[in-house]
PDB file as gemmi writes it, atoms N, CA and C in Angstrom:
CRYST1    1.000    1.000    1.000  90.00  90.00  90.00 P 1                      
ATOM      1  N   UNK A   1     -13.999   6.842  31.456  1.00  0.00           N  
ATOM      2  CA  UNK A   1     -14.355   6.209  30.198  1.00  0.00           C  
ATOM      3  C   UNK A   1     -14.779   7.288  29.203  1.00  0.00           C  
ATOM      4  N   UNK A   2     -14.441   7.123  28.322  1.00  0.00           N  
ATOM      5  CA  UNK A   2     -14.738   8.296  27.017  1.00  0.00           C  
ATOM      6  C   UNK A   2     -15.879   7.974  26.571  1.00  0.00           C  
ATOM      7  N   UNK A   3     -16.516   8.563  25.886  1.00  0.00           N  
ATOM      8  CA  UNK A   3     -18.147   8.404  25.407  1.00  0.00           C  
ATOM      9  C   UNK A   3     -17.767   8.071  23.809  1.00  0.00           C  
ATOM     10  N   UNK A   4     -16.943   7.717  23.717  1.00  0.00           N  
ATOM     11  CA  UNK A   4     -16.695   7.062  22.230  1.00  0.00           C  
ATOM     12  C   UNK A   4     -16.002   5.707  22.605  1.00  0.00           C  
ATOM     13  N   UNK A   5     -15.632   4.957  23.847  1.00  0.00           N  
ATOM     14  CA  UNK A   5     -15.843   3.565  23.951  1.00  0.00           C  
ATOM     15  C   UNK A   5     -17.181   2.773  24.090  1.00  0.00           C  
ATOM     16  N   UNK A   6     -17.156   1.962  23.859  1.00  0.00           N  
ATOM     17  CA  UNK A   6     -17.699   0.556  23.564  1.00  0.00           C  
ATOM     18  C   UNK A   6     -17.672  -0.389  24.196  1.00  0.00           C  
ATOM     19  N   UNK A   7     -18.225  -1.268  24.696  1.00  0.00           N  
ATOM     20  CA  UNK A   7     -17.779  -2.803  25.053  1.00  0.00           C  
ATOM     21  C   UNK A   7     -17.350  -3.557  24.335  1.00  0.00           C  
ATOM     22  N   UNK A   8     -17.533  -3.240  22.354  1.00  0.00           N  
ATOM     23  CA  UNK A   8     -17.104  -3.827  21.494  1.00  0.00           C  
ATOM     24  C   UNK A   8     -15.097  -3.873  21.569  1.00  0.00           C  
ATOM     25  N   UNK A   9     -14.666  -2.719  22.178  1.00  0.00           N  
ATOM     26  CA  UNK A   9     -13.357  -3.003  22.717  1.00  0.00           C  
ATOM     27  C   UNK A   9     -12.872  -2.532  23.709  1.00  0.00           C  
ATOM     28  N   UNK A  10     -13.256  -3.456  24.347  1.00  0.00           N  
ATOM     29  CA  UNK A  10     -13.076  -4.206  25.952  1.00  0.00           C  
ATOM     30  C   UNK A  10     -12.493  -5.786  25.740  1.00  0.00           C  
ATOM     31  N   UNK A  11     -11.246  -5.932  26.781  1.00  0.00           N  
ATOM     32  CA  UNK A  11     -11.237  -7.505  26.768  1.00  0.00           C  
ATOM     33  C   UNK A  11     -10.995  -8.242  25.816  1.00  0.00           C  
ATOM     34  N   UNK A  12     -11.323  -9.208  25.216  1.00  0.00           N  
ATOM     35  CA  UNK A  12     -10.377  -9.892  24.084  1.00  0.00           C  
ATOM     36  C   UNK A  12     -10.705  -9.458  22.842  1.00  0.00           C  
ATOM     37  N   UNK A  13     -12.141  -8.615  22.334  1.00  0.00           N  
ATOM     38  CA  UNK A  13     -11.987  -8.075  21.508  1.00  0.00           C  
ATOM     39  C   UNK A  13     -11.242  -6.934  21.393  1.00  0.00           C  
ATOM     40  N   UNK A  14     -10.787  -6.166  22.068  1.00  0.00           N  
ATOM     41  CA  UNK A  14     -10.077  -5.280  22.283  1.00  0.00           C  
ATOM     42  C   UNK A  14      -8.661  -5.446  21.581  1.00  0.00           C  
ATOM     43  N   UNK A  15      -8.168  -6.485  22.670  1.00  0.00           N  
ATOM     44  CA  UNK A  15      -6.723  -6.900  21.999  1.00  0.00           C  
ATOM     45  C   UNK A  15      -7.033  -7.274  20.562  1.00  0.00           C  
ATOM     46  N   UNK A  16      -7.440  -8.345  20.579  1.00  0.00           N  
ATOM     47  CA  UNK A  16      -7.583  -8.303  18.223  1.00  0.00           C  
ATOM     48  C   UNK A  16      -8.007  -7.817  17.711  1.00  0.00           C  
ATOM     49  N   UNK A  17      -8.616  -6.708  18.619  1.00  0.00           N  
ATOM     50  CA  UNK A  17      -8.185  -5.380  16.951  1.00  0.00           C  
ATOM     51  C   UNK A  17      -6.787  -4.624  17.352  1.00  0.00           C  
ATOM     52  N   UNK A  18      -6.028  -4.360  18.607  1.00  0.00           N  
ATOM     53  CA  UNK A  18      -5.188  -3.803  19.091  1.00  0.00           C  
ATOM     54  C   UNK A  18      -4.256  -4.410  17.853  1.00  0.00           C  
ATOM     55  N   UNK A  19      -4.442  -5.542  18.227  1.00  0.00           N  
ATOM     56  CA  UNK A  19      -3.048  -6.539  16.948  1.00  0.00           C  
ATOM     57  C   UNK A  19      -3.552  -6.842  15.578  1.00  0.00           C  
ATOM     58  N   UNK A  20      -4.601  -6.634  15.457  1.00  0.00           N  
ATOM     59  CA  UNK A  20      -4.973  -7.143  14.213  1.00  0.00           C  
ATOM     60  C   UNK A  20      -4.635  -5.177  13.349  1.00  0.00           C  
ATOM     61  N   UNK A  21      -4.864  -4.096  14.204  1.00  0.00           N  
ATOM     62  CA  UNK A  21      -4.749  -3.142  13.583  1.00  0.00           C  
ATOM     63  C   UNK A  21      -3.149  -2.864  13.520  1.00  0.00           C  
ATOM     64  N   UNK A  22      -2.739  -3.200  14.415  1.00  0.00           N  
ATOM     65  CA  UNK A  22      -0.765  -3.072  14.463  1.00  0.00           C  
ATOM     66  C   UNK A  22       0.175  -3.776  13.501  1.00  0.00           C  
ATOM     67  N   UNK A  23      -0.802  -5.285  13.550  1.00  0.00           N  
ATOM     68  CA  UNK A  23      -0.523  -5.462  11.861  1.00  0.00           C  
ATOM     69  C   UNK A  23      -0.747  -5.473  10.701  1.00  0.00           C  
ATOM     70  N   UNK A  24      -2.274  -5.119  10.448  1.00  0.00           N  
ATOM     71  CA  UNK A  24      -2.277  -4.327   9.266  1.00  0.00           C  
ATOM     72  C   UNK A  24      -2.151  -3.190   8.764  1.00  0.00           C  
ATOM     73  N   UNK A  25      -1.765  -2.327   9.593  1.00  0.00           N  
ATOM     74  CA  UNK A  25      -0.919  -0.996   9.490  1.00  0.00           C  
ATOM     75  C   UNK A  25       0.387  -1.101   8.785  1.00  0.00           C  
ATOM     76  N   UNK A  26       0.943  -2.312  10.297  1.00  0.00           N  
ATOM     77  CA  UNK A  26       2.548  -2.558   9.431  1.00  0.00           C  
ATOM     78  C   UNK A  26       2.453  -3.066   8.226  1.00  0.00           C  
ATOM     79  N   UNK A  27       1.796  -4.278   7.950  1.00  0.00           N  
ATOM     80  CA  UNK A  27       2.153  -4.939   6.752  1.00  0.00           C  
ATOM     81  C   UNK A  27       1.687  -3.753   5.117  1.00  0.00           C  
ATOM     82  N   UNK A  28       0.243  -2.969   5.567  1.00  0.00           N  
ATOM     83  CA  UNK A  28      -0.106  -2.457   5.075  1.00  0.00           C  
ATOM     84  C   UNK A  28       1.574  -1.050   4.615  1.00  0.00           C  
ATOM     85  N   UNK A  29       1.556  -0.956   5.481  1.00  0.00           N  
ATOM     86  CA  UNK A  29       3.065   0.152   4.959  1.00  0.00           C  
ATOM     87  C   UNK A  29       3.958  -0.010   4.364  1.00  0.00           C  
ATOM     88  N   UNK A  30       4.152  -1.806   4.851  1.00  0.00           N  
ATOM     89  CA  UNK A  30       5.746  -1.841   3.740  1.00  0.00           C  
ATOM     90  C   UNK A  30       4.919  -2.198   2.827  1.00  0.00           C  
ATOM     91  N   UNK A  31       3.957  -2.679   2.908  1.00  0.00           N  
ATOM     92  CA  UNK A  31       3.383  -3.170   0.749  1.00  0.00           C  
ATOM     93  C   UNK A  31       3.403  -2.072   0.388  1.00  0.00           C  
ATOM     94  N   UNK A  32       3.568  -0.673   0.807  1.00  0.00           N  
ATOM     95  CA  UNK A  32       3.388   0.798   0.184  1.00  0.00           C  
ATOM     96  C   UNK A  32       4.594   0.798  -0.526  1.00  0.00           C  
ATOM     97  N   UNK A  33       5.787   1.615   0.665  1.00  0.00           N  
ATOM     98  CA  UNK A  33       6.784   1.130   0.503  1.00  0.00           C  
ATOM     99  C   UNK A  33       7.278   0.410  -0.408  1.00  0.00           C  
ATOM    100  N   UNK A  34       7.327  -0.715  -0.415  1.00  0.00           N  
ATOM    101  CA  UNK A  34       7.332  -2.089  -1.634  1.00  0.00           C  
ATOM    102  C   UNK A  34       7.064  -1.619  -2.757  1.00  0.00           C  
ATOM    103  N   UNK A  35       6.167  -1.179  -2.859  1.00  0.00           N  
ATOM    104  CA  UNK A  35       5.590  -0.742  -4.187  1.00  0.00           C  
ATOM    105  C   UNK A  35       5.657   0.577  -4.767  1.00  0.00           C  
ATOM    106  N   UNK A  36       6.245   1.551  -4.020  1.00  0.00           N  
ATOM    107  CA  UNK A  36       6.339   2.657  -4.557  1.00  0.00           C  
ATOM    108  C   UNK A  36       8.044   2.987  -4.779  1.00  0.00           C  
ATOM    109  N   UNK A  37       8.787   1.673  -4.335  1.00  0.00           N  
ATOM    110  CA  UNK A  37      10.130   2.051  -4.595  1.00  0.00           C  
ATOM    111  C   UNK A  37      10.681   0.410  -5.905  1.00  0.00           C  
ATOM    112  N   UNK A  38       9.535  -0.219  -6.119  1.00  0.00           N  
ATOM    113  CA  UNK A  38       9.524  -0.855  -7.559  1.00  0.00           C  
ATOM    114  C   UNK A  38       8.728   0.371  -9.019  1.00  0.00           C  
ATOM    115  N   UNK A  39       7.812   0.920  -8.189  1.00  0.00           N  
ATOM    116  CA  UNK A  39       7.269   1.702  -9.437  1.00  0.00           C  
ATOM    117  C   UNK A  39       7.958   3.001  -9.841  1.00  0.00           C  
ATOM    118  N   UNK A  40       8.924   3.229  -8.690  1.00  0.00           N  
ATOM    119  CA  UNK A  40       9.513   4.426  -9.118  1.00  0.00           C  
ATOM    120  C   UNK A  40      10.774   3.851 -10.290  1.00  0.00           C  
ATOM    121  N   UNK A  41      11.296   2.718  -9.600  1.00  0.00           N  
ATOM    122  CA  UNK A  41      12.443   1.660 -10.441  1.00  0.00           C  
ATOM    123  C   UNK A  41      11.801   1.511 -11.742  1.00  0.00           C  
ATOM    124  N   UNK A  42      10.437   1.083 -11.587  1.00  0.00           N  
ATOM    125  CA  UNK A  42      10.266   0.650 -13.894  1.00  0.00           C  
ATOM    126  C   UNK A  42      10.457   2.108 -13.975  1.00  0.00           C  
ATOM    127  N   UNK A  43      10.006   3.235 -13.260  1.00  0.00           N  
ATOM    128  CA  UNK A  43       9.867   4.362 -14.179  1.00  0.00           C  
ATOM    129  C   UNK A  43      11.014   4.798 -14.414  1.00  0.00           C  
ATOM    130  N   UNK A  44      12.321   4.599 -13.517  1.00  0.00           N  
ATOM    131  CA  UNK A  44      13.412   5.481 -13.686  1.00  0.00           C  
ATOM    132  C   UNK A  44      13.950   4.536 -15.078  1.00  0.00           C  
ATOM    133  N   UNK A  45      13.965   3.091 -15.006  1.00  0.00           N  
ATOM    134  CA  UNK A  45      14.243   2.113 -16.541  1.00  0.00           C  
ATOM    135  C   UNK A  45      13.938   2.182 -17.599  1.00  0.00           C  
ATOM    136  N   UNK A  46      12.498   2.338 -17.228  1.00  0.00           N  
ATOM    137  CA  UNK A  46      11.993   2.604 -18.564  1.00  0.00           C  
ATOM    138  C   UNK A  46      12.848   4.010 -19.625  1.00  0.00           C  
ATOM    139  N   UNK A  47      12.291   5.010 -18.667  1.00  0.00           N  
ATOM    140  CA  UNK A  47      12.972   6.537 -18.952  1.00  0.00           C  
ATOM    141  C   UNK A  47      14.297   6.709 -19.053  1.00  0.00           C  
ATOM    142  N   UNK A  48      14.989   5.839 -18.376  1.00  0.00           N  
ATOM    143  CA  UNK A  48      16.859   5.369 -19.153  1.00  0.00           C  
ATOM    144  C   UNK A  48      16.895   4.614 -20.397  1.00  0.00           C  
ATOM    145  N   UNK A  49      15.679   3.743 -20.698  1.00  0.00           N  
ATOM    146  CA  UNK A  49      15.983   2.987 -21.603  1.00  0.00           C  
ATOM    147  C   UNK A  49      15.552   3.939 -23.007  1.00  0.00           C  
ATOM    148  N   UNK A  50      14.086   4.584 -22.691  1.00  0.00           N  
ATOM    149  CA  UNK A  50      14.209   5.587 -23.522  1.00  0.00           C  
ATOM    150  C   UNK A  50      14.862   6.607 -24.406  1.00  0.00           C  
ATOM    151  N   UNK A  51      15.403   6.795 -23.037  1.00  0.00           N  
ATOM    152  CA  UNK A  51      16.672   8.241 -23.375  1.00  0.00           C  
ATOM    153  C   UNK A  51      17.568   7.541 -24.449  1.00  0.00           C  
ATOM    154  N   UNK A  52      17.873   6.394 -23.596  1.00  0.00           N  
ATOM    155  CA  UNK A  52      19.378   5.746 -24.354  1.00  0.00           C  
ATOM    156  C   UNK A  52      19.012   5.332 -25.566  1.00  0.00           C  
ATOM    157  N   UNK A  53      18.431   4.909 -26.169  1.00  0.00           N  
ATOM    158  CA  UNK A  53      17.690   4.451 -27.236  1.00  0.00           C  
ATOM    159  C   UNK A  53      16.791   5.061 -28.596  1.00  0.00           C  
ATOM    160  N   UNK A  54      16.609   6.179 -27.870  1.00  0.00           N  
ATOM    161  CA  UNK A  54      15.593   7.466 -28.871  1.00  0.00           C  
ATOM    162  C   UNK A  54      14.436   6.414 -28.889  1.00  0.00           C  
ATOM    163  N   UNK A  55      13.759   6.714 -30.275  1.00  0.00           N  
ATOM    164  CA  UNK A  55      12.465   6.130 -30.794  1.00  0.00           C  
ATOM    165  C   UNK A  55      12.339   4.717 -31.010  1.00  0.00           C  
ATOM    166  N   UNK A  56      14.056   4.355 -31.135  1.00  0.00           N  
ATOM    167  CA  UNK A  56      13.562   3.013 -31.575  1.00  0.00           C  
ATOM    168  C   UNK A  56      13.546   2.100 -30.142  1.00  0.00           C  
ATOM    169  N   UNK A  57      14.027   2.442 -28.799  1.00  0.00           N  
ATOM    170  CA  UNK A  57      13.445   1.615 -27.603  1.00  0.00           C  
ATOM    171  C   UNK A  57      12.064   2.182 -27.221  1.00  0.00           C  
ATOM    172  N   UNK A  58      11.674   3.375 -27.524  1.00  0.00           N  
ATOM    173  CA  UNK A  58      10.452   4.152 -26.831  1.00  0.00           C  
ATOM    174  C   UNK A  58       9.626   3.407 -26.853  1.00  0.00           C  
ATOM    175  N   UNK A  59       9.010   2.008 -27.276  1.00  0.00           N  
ATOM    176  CA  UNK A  59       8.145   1.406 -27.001  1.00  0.00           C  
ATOM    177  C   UNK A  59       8.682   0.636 -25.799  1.00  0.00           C  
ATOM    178  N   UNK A  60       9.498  -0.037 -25.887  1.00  0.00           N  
ATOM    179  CA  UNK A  60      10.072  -0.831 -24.791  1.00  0.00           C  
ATOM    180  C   UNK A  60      10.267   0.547 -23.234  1.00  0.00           C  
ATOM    181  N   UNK A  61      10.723   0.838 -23.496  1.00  0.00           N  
ATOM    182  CA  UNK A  61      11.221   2.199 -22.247  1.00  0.00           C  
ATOM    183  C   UNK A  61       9.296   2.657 -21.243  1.00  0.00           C  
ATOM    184  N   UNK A  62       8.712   2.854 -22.726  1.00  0.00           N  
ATOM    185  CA  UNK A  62       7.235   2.988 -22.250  1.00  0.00           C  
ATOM    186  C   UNK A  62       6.736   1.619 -21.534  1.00  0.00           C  
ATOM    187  N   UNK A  63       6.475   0.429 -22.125  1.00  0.00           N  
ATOM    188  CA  UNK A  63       6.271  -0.534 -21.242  1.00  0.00           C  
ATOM    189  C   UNK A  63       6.423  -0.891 -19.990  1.00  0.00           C  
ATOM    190  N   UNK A  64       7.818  -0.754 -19.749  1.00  0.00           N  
ATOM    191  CA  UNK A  64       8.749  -0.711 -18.505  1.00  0.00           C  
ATOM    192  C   UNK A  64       8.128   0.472 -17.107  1.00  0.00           C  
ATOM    193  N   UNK A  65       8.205   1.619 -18.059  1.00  0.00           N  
ATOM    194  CA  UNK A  65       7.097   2.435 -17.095  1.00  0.00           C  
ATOM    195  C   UNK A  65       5.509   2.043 -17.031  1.00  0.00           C  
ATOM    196  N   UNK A  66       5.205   1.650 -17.238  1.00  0.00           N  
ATOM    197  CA  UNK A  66       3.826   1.648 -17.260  1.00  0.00           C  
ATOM    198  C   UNK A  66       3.657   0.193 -16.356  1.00  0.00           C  
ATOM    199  N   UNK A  67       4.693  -0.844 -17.046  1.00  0.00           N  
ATOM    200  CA  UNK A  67       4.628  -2.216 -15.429  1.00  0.00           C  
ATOM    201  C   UNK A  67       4.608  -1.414 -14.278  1.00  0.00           C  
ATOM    202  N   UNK A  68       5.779  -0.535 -14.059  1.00  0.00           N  
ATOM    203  CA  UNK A  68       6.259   0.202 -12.349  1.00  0.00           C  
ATOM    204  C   UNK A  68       4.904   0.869 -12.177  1.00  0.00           C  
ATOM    205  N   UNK A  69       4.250   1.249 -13.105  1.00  0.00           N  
ATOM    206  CA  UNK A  69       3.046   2.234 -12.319  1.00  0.00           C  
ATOM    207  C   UNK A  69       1.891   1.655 -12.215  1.00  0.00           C  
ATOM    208  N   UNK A  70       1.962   0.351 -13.012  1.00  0.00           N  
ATOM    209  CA  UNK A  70       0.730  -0.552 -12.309  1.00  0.00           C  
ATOM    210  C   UNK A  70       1.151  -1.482 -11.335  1.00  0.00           C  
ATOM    211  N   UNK A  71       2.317  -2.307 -11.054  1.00  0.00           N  
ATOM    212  CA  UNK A  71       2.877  -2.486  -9.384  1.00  0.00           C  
ATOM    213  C   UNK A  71       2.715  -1.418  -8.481  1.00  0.00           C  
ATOM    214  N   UNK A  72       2.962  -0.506  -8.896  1.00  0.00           N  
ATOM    215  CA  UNK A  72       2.539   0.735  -7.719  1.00  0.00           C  
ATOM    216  C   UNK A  72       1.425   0.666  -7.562  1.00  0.00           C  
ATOM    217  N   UNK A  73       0.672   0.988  -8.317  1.00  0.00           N  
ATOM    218  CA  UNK A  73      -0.954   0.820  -7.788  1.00  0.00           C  
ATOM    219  C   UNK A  73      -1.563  -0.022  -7.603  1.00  0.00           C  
ATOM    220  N   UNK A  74      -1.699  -0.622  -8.005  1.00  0.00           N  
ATOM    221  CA  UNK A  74      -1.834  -2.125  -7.252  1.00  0.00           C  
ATOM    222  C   UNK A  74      -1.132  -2.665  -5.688  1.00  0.00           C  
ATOM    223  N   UNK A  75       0.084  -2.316  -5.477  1.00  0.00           N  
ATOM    224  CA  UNK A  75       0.565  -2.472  -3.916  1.00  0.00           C  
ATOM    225  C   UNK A  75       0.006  -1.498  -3.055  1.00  0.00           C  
ATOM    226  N   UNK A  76      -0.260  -0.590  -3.680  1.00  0.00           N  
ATOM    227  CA  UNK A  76      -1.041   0.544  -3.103  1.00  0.00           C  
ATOM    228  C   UNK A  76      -2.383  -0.012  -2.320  1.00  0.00           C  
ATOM    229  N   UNK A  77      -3.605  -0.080  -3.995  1.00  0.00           N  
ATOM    230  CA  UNK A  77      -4.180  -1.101  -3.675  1.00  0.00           C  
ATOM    231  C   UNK A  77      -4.955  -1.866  -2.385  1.00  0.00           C  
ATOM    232  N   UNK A  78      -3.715  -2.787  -2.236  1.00  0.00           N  
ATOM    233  CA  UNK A  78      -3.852  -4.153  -1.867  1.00  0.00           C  
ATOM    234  C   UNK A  78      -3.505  -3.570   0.122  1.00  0.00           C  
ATOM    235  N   UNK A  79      -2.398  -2.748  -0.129  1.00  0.00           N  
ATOM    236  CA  UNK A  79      -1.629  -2.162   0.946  1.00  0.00           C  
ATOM    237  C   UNK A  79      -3.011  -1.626   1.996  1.00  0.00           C  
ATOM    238  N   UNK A  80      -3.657  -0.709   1.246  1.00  0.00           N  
ATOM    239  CA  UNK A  80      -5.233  -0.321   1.828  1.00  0.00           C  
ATOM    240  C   UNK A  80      -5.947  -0.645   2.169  1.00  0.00           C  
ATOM    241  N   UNK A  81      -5.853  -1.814   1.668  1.00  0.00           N  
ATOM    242  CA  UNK A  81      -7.074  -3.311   1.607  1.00  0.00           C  
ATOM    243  C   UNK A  81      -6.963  -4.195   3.376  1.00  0.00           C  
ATOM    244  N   UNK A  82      -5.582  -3.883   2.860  1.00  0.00           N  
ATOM    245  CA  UNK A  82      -4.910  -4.757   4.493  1.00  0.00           C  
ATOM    246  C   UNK A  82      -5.139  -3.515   5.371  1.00  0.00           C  
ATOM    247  N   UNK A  83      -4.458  -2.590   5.493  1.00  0.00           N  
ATOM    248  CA  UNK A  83      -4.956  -1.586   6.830  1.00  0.00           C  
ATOM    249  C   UNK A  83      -6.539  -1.608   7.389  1.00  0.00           C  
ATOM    250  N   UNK A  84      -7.443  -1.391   5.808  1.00  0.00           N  
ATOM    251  CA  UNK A  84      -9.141  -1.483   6.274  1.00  0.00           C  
ATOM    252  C   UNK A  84      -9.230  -2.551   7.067  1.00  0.00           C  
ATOM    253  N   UNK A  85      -8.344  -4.246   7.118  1.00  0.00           N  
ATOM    254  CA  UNK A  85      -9.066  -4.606   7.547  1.00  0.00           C  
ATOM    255  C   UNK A  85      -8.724  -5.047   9.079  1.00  0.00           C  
ATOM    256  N   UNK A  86      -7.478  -4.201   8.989  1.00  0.00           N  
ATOM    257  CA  UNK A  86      -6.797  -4.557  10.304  1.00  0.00           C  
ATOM    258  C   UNK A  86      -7.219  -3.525  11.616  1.00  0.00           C  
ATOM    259  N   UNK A  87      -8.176  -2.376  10.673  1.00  0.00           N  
ATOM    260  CA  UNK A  87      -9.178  -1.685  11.433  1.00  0.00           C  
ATOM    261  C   UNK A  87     -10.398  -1.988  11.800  1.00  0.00           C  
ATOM    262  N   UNK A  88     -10.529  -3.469  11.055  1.00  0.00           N  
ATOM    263  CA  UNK A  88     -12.149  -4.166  10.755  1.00  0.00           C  
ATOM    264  C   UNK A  88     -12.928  -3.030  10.467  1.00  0.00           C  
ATOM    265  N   UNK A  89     -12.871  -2.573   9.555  1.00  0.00           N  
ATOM    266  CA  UNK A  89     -13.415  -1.924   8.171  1.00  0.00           C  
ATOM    267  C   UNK A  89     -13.795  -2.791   7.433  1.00  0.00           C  
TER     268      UNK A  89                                                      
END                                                                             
């Protein structure tokens, strides 16, 4: 026995955190995932719409980036939120 177990996981608490951490790891990863391949998408749109457009889309082109980088952070976020608690953190 290691001197960093517990009885706190032993036995059935053991297993739900075993699974409760296996899936908030997973779920926690693809919301990463998820979200960092939508925020990269507004940014690459926005910055096409920009280009293509000069000054007169640059407000629109900016918007577009700035949605993708608050879906990103925010899935980010939320993504963290779920791992803490699938560590019961």
């Amino acid at each position: 026995m290691s001197p960093f177990d517990t009885n706190e996981d032993k036995g059935a608490t053991g297993a739900a955190k075993f699974v409760t951490s296996t899936l908030g790891n997973t779920v926690g990863g693809l919301g990463k995932t998820v979200g960092g391949v939508v925020g990269a998408g507004g940014r690459g749109l926005g910055q096409t719409i920009t280009s293509a457009t000069g000054s007169a889309g640059k407000p629109v082109g900016e918007a577009i980036e700035s949605l993708g980088n608050g879906v990103e952070s925010g899935a980010k976020n939320v993504s963290q939120g779920v791992e803490d608690a699938g560590k019961w953190k």
